[in-house]
Short mmCIF file of C-alpha atoms in Angstrom, two decimals:
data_model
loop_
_atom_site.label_atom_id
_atom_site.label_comp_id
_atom_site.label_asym_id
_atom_site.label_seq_id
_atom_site.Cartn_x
_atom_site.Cartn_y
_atom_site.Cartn_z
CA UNK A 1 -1.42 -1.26 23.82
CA UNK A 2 0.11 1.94 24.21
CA UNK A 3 1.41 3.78 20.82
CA UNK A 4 4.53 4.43 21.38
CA UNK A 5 4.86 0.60 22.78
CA UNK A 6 2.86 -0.43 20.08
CA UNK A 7 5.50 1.42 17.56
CA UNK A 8 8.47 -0.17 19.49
CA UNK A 9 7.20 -3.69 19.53
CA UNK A 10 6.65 -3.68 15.45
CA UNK A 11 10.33 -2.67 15.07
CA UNK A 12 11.57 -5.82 15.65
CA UNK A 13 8.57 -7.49 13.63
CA UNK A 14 8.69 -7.60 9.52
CA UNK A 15 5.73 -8.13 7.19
CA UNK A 16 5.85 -11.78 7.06
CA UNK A 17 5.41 -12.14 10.37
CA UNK A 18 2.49 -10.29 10.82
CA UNK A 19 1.24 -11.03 7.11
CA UNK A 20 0.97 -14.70 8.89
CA UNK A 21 -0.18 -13.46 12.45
CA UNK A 22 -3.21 -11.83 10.51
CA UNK A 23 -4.12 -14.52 8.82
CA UNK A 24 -3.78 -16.70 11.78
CA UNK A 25 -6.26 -14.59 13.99
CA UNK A 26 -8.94 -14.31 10.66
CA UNK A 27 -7.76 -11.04 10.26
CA UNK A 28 -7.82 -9.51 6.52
CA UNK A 29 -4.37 -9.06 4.98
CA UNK A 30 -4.63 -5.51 3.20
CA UNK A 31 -1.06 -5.00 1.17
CA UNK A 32 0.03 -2.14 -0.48
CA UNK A 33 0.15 -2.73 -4.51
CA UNK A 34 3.58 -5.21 -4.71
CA UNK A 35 5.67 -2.52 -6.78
CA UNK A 36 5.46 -0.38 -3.77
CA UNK A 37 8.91 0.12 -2.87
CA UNK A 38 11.46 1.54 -1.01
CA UNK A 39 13.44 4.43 -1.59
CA UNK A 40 16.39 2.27 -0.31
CA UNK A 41 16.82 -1.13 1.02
CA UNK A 42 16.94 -2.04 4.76
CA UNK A 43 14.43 0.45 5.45
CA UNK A 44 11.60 -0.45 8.46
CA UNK A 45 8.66 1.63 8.78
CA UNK A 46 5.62 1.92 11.36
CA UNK A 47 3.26 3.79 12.71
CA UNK A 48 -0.10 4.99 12.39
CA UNK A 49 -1.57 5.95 9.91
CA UNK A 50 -1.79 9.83 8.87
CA UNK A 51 -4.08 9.67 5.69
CA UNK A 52 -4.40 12.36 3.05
CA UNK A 53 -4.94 12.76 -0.66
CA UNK A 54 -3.24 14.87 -3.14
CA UNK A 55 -5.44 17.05 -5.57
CA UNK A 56 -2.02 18.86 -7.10
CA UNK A 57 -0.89 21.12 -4.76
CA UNK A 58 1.00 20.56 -1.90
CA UNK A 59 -0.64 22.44 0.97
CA UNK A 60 -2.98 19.37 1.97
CA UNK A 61 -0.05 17.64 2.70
CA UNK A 62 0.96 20.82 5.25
CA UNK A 63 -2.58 20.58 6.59
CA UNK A 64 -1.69 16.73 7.01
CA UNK A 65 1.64 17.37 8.90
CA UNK A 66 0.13 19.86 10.63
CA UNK A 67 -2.28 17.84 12.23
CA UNK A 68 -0.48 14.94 12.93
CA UNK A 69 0.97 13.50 16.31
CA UNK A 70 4.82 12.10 16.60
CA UNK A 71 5.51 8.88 15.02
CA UNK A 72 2.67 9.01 12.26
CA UNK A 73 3.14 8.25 9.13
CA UNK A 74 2.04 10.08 6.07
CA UNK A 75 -0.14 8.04 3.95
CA UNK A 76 -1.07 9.63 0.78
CA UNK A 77 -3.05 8.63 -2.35
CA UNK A 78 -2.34 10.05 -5.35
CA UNK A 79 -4.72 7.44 -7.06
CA UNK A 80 -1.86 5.32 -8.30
CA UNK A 81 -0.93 8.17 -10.81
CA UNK A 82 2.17 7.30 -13.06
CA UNK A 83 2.27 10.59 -14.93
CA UNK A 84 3.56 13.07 -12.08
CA UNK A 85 5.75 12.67 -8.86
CA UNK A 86 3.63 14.19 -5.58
CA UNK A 87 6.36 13.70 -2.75
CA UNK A 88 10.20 15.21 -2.94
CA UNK A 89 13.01 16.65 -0.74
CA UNK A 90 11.00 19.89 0.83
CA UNK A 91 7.71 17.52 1.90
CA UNK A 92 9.99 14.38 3.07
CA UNK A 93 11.83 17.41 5.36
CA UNK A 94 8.98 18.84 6.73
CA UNK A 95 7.20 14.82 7.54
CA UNK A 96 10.57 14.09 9.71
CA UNK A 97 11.16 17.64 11.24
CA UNK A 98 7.84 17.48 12.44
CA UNK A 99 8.50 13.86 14.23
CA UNK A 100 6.80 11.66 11.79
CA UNK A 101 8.12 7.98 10.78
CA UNK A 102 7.87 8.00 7.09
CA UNK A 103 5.76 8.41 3.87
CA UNK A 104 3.93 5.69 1.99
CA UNK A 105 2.50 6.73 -1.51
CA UNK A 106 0.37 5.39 -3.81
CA UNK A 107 2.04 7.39 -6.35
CA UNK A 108 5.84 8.94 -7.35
CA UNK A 109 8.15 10.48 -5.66
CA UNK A 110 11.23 12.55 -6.84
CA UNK A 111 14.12 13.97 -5.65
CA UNK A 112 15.75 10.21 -4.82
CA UNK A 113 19.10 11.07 -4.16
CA UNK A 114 18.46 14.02 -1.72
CA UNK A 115 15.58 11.59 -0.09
CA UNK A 116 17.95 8.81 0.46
CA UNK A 117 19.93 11.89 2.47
CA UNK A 118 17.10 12.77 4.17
CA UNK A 119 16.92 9.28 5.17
CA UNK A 120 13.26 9.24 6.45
CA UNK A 121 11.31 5.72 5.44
CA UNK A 122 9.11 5.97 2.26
CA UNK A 123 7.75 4.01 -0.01
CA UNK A 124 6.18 4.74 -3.28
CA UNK A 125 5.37 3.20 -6.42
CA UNK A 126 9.01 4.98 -7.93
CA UNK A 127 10.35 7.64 -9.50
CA UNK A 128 9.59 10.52 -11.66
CA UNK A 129 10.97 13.98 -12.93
CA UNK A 130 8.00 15.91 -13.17
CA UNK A 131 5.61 17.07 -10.43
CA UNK A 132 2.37 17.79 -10.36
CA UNK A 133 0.51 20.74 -13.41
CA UNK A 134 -2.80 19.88 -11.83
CA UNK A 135 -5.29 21.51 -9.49
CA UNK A 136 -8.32 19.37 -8.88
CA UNK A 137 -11.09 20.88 -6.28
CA UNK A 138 -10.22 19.20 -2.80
CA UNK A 139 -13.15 17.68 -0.92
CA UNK A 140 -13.89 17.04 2.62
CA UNK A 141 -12.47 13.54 3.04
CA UNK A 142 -8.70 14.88 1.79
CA UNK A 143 -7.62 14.71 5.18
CA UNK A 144 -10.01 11.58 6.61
CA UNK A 145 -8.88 8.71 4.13
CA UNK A 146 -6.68 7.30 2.06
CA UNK A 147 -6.89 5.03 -0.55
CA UNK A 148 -3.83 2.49 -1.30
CA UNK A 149 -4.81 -0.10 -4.50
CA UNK A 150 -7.94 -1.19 -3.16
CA UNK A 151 -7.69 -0.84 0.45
CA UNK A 152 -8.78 2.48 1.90
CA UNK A 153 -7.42 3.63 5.61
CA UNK A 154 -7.75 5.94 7.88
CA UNK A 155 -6.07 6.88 11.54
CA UNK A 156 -7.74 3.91 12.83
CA UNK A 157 -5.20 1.86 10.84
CA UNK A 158 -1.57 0.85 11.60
CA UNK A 159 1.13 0.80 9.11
CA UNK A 160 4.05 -1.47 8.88
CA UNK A 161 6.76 -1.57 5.66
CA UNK A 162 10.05 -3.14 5.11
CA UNK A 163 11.34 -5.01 1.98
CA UNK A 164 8.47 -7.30 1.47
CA UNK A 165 6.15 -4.32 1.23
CA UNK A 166 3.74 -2.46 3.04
CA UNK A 167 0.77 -3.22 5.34
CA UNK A 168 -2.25 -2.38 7.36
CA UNK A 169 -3.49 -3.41 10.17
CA UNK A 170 -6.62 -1.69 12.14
CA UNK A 171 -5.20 0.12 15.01
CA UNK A 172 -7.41 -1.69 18.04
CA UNK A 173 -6.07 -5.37 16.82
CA UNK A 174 -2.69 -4.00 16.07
CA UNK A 175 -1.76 -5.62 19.69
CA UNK A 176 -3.23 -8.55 19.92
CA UNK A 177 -1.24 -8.94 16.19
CA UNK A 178 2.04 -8.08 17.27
CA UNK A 179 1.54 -10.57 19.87
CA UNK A 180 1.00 -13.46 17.39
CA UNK A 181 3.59 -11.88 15.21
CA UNK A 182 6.18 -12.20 17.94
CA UNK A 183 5.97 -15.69 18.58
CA UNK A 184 5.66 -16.77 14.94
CA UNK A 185 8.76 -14.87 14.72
CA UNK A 186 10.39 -16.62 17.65
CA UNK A 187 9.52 -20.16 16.53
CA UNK A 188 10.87 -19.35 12.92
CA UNK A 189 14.12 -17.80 14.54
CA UNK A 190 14.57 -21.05 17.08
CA UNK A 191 13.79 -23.45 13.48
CA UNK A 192 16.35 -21.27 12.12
CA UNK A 193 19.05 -21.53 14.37
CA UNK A 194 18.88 -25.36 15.19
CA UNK A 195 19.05 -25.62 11.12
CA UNK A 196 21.93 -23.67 11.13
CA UNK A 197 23.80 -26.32 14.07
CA UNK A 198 22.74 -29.55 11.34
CA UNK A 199 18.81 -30.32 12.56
CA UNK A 200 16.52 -30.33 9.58
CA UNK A 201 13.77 -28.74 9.08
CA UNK A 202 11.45 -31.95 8.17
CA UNK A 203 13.36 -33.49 10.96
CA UNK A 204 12.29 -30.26 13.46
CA UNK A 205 8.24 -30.86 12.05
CA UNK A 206 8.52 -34.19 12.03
CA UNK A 207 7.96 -34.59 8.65
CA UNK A 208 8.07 -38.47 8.69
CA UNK A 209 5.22 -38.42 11.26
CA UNK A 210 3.07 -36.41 8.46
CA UNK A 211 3.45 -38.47 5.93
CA UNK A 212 2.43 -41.33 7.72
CA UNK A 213 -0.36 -39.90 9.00
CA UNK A 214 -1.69 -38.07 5.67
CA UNK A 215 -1.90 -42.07 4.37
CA UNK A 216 -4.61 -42.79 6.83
CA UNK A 217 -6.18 -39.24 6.89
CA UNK A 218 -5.99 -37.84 3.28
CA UNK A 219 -8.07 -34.71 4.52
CA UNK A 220 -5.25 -34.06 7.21
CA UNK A 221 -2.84 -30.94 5.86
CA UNK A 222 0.42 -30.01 6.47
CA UNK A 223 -0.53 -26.94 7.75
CA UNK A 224 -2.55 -28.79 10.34
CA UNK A 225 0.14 -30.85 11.35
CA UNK A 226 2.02 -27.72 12.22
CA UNK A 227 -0.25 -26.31 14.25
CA UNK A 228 -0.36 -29.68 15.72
CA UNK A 229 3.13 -28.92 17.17
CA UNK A 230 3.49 -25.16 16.81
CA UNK A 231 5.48 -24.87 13.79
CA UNK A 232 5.31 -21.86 11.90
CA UNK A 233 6.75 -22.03 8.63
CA UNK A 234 3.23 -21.95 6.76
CA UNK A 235 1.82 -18.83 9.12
#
């Protein structure tokens, strides 16, 4: 699937959806650490992935920008540090002039109130004063990787974020996901709305059904049964 139809499919998709598409194709959920957050709520991010880690200064992050294509977004590890912020106002600027989608850290950020101005998606594991008073020697995979908790990725990954969190999915399956994703999404939308007009949910799954049949088959789940007549609730 083409990227930029790739991007505008996932914008109507949130991490549930394709939390549960993954696991429905056998495809490994890799999440973002759950505090990372954020800087406000209702934000929706995606793209691929523009890796790079931070050794103190912020010139590999330049190099990073520099060498991206329109609609990445910035990925950067800064090892989970809690002691120093690696991301503010000046970087966030220079990620969205230069036609990137956002900024996910595993790290701080600072500068909140100018970033919520800024308005450009990023997440992070929150907020801190101080930047960085460390140089470390940068190696040659600063600009190939990135490592979020204990998932690393590179440009071969795709990243989506909202309010649930953040996640990856590797780029040449990111399709074939968002196709899953969509119809989960549809079915949970059409439950949804006949919910809403009195029709409940065990009535919609045929809940009744289940129960009977679990008696005769105690290895039978409920997830089974919902497969059985493409309900979505449980992925």
């Amino acid at each position: 699937m083409e990227a930029v139809h790739l991007q505008r499919t996932y914008l109507d998709l949130t991490t549930p959806h394709v939390a549960d598409a993954c696991i429905r194709l056998g495809i490994p959920v890799r999440c973002a650490p759950v505090n990372t957050r954020p800087v406000w709520a209702g934000t929706h991010l995606v793209g691929r992935v523009n890796p790079v880690k931070h050794y103190g200064s912020v010139d590999v992050f330049l190099e990073a920008i520099d060498r991206a294509e329109q609609g990445d977004v910035l990925v950067v590890d800064n090892g989970g540090r809690l002691d120093e912020a690696c991301i503010g106002d000046l970087i966030t600027l220079e990620t969205r002039l230069a036609g990137l989608s956002g900024i996910v850290i595993w790290g701080l950020h600072r500068d909140t109130s100018e970033l919520r101005s800024i308005r450009l998606p990023l997440f992070s594991l929150g907020a801190f004063s101080t930047g960085p008073q460390r140089l470390d020697p940068v190696d040659s995979c600063a600009l190939l990787s990135a490592k979020i908790g204990q998932h690393i990725v590179t440009a071969e990954d795709f990243v989506l974020g909202d309010d649930d969190g953040v996640l990856f999915i590797p780029l040449d399956q990111a399709g074939s996901v968002a196709e899953m994703a969509t119809s989960i999404r549809d079915t949970e939308r059409y439950q949804a709305a006949r919910m809403k007009l009195g029709t409940t949910f065990r009535k919609q799954v045929h809940f009744d059904e289940y129960l009977v049949a679990q008696k005769s088959d105690k290895n039978l789940t409920f997830r089974q049964h919902l497969r059985s007549i493409r309900g979505a609730i449980e992925e």
